[in-house]
CSV table of C-alpha atoms (C1' of nucleotides) in Angstrom, one decimal:
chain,number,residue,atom,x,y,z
E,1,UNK,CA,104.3,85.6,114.6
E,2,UNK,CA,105.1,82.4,112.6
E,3,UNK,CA,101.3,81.0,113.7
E,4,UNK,CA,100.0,84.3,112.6
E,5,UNK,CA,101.9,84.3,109.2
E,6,UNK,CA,101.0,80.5,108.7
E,7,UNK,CA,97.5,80.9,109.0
E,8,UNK,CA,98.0,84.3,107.0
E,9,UNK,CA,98.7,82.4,103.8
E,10,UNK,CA,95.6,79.9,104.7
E,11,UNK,CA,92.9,82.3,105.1
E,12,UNK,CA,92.7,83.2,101.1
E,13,UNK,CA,92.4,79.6,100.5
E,14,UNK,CA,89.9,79.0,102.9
E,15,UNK,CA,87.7,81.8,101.8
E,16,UNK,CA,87.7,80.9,98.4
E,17,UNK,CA,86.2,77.8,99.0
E,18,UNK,CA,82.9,80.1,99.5
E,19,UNK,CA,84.3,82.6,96.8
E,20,UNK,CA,85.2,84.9,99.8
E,21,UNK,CA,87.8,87.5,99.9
E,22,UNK,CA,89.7,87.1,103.0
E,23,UNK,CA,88.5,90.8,104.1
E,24,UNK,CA,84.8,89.3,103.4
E,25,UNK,CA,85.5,86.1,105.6
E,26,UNK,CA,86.7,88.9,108.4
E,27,UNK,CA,83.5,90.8,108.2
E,28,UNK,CA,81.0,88.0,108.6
E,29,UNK,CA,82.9,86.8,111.5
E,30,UNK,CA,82.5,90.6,112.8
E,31,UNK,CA,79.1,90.7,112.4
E,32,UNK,CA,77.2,88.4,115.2
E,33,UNK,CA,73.7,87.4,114.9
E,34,UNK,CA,71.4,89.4,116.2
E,35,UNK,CA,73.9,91.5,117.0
E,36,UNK,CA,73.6,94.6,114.5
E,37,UNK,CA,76.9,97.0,114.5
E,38,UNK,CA,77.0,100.2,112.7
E,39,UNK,CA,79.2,100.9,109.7
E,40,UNK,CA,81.8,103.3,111.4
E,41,UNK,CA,82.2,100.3,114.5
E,42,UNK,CA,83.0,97.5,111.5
E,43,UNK,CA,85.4,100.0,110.0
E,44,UNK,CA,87.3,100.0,113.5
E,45,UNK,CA,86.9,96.2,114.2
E,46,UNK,CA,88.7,96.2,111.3
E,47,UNK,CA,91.3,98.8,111.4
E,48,UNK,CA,90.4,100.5,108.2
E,49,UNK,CA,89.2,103.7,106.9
E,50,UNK,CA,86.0,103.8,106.6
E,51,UNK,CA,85.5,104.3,102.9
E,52,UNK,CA,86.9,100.7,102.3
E,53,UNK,CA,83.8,99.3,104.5
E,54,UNK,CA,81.1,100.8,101.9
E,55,UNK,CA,82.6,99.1,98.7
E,56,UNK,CA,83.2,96.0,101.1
E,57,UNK,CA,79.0,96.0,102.1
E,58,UNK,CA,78.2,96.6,98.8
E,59,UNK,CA,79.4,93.2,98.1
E,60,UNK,CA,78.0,91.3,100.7
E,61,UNK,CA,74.9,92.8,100.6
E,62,UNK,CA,74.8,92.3,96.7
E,63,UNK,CA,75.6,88.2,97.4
E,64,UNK,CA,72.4,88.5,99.8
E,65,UNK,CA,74.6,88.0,103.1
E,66,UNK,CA,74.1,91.2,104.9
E,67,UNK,CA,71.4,94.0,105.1
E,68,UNK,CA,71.8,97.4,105.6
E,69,UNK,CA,69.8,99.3,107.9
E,70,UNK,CA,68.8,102.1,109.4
E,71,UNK,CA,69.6,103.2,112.6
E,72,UNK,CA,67.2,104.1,115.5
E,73,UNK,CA,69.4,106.6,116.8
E,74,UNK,CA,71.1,108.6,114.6
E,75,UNK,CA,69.4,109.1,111.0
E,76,UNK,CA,73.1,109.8,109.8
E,77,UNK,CA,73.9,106.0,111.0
E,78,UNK,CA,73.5,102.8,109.4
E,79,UNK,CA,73.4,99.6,111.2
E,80,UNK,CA,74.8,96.3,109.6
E,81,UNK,CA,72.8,92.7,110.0
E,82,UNK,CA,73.5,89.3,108.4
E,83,UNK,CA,70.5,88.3,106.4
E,84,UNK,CA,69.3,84.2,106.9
E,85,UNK,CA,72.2,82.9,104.4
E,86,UNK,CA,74.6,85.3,106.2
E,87,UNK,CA,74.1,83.5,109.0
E,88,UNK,CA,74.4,80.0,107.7
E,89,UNK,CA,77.0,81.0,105.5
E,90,UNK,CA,79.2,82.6,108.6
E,91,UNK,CA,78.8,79.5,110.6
E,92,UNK,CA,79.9,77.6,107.9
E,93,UNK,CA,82.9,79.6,107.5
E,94,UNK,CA,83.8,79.1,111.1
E,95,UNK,CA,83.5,75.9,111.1
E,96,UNK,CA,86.1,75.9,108.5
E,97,UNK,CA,88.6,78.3,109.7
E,98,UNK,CA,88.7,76.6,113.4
E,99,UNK,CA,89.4,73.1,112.2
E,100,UNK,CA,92.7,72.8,114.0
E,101,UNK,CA,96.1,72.3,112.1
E,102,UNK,CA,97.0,69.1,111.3
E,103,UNK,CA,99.9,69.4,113.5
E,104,UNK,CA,97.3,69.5,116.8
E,105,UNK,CA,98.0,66.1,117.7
E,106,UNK,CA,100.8,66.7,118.5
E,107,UNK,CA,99.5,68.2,121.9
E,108,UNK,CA,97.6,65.8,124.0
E,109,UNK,CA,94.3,66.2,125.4
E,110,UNK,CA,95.6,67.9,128.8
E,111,UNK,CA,97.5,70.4,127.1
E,112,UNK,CA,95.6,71.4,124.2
E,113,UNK,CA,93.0,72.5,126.8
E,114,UNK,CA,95.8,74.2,128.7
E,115,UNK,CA,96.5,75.8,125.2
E,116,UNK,CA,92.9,77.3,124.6
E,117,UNK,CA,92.4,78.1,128.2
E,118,UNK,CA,95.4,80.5,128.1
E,119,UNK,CA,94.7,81.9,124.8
E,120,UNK,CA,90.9,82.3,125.7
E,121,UNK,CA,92.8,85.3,128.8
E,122,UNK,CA,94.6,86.4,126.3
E,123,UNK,CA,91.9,87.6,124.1
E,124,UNK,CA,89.4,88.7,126.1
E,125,UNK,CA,87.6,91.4,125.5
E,126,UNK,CA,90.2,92.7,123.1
E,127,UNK,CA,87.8,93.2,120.0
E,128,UNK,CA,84.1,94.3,120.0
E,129,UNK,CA,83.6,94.9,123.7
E,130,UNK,CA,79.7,94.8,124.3
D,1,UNK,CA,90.8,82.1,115.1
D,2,UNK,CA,89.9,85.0,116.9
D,3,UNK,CA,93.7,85.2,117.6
D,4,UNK,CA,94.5,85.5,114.2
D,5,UNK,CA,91.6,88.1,113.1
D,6,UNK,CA,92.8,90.4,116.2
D,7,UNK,CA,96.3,90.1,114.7
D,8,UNK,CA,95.2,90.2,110.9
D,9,UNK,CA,93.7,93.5,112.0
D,10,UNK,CA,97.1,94.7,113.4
D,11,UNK,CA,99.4,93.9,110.5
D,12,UNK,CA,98.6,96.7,108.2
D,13,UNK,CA,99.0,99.3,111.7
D,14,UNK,CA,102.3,98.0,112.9
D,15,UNK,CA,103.4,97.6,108.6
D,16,UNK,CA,102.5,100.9,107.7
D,17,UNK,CA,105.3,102.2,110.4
D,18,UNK,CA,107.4,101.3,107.9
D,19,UNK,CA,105.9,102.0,104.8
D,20,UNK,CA,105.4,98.0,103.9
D,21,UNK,CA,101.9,96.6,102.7
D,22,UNK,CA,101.1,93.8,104.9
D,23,UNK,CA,102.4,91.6,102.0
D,24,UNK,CA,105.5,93.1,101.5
D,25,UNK,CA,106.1,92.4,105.9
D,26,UNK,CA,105.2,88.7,104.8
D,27,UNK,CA,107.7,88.6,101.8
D,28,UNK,CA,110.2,90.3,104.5
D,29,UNK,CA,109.6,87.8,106.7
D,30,UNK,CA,110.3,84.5,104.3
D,31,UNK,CA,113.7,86.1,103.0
D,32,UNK,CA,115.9,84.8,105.7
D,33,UNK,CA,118.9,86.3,105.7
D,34,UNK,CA,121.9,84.5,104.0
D,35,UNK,CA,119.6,82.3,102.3
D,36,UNK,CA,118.6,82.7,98.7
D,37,UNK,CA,114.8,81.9,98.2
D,38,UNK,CA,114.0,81.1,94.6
D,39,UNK,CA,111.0,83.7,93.5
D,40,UNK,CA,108.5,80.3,92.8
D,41,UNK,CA,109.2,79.1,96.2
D,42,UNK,CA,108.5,82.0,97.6
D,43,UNK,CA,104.8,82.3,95.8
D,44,UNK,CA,104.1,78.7,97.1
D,45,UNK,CA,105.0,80.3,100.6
D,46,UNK,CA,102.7,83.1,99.8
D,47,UNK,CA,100.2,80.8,99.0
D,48,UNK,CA,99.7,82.9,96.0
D,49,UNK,CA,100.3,83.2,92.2
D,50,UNK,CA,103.5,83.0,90.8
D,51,UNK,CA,102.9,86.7,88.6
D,52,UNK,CA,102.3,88.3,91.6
D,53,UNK,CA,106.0,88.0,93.6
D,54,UNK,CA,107.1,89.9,90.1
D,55,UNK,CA,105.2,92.8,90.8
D,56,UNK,CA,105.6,92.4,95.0
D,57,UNK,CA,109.2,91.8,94.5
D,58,UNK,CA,110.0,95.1,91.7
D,59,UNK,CA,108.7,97.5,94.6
D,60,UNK,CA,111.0,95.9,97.1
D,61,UNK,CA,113.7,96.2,94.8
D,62,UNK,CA,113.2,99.6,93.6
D,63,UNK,CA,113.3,100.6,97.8
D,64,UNK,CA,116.7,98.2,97.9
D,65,UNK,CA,115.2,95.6,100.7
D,66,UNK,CA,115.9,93.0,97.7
D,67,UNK,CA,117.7,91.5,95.5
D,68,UNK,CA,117.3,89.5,92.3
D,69,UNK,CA,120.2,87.2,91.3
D,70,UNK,CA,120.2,84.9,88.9
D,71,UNK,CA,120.5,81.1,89.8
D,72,UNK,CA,123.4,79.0,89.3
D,73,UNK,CA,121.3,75.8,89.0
D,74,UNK,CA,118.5,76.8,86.4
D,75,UNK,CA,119.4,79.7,84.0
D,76,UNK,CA,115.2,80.2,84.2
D,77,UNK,CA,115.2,80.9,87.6
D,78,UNK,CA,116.4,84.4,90.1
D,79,UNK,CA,116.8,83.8,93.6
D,80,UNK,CA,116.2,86.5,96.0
D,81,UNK,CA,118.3,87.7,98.7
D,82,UNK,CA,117.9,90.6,101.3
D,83,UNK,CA,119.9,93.6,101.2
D,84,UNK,CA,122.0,94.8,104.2
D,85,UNK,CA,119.2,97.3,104.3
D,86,UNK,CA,116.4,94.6,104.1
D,87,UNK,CA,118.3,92.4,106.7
D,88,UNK,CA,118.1,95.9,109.0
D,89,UNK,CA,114.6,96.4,108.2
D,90,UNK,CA,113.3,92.9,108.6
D,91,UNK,CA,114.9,92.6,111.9
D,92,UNK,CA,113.4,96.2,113.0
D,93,UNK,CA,109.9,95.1,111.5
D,94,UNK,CA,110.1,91.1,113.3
D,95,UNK,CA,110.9,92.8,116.6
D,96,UNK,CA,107.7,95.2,116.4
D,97,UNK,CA,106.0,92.4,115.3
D,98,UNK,CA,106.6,90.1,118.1
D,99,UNK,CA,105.6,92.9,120.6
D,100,UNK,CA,103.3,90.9,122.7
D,101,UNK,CA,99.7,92.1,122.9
D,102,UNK,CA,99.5,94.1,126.5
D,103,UNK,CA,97.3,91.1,127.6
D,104,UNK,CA,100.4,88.7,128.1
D,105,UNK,CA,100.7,90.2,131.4
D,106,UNK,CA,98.0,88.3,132.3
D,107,UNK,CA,99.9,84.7,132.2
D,108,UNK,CA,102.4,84.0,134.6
D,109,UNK,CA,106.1,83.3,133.6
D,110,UNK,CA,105.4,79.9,133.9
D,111,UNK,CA,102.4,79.2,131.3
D,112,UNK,CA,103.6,82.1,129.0
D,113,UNK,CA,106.9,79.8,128.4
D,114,UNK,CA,104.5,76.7,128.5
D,115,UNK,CA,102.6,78.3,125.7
D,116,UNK,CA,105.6,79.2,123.4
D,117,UNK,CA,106.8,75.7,123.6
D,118,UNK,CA,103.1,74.4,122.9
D,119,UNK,CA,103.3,76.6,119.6
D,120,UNK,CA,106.2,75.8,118.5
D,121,UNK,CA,105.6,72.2,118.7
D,122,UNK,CA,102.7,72.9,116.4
D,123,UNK,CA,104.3,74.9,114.2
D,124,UNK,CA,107.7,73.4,113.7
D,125,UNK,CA,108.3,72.4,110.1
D,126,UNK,CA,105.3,74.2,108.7
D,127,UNK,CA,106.7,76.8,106.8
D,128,UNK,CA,109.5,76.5,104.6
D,129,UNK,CA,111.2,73.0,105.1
D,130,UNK,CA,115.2,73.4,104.8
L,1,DT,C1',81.1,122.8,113.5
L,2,DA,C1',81.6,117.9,113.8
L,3,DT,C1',80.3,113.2,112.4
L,4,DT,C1',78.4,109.2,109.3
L,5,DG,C1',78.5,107.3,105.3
L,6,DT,C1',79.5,107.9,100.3
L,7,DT,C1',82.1,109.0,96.1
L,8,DA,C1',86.4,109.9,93.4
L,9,DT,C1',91.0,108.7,92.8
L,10,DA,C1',95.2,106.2,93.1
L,11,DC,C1',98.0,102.4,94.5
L,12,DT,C1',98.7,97.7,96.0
L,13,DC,C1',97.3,92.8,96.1
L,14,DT,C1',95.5,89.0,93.7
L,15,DA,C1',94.1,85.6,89.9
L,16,DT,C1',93.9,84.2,85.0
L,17,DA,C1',95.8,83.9,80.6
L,18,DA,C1',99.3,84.7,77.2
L,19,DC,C1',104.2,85.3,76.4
L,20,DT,C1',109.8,84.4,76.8
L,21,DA,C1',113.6,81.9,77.7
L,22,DT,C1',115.2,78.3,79.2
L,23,DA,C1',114.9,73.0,80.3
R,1,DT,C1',106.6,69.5,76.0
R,2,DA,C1',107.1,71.5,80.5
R,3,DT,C1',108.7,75.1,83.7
R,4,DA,C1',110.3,79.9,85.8
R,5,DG,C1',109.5,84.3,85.5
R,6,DT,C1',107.2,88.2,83.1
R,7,DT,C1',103.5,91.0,81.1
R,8,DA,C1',98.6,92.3,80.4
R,9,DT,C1',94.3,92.7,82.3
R,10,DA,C1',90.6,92.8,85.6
R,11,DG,C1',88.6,92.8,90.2
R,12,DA,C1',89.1,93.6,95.2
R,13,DG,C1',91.3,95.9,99.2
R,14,DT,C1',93.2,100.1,101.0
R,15,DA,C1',94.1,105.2,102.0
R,16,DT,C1',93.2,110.2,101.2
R,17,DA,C1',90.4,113.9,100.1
R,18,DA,C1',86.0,116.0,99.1
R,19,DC,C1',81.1,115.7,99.6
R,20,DA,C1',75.9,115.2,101.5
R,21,DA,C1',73.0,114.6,105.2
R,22,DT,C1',72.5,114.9,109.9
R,23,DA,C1',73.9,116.0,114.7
DNA sequence: TATTGTTATACTCTATAACTATA
DNA sequence: TATAGTTATAGAGTATAACAATA
């Protein structure tokens, strides 16, 4: 809980280094390339009601990072995609937010592999299953 | 990171149990009990603007979690202090908090208490040095 | 009827700038 | 002059409720 809280406080000042919200940075990192999710499966991924994810797209899309589309399915359905600079921007991002603490060194080689290795099972499959 | 978005997306669940704002379980969290933070410390902890710990703080107060006293160093400056019911609720809230996801299972004794010691060698000292 | 996304509304969080009372 | 906290203001995130189009 500590870790989470720590890296709470860091993820606004991360994302404004791209003039990000911290609920922006969340959403790129949900939306995979070449991987187009529809609106109502972002608003789980992120455990909100829907109606926030509309205001939240609106943004993005306006700042030319993600498209809006229609979906092949259901015409009531709209499918999300990150546009060319959505995709370079997210990587970007990620880079970012996985440089390690400073305090990593602290672990050596052996163990933070042991470390990522565990926390790898521990995460699987628990957001966006395919 | 993908730790930390899966958990970012739990806060506001597990928060709203208790009618906090995910903010207002972080503020919770920094007040330790028995020791008076003063309010600018705790918006450095917050990583956030000093005017916005007024406004965070006054709706704490108004449900009695907090307190406002003033200092005895620095007639400028309030320290804050948890009320017997914010000491209740923060210890209610920090043991829902530290719930382990239902995935812990899949570590054995062993490496889940070789992973809490690996975290808390990275994390000791990082928040709010004594 | 039920569901997807939107709109309207209200409240909270957040930053910036201007203010006050101390230092 | 500088600092701690407040107030005013504006934009973003969030939930609820009501709505349109589609299923």
């Amino acid at each position: 809980m500590k870790f989470f809280f720590t890296r709470r406080a860091d993820l606004p000042t991360v994302a404004s280094k791209f003039e990000l919200s911290p609920a922006q940075c969340h959403v790129l990192h949900l939306i995979e390339p070449d991987r187009p999710i529809p609106m109502g499966r972002l608003a789980e991924a992120l455990a909100c009601d829907a109606s926030n994810v509309t205001g939240l797209v609106d943004r993005l899309e306006s700042r030319g990072l993600v498209r809006r589309q229609p979906s092949a399915e259901d015409r009531r359905s709209k499918v999300l995609e990150l546009t060319p600079a959505g995709v370079r921007l997210r990587s970007i991002v990620l880079e970012h937010m996985t440089t390690p603490p400073e305090t990593l060194h602290r672990l050596s080689a052996d163990e933070q592999r042991a470390l990522v290795k565990m926390l790898r099972r521990l995460l699987e499959r628990e957001v966006s299953p395919p």
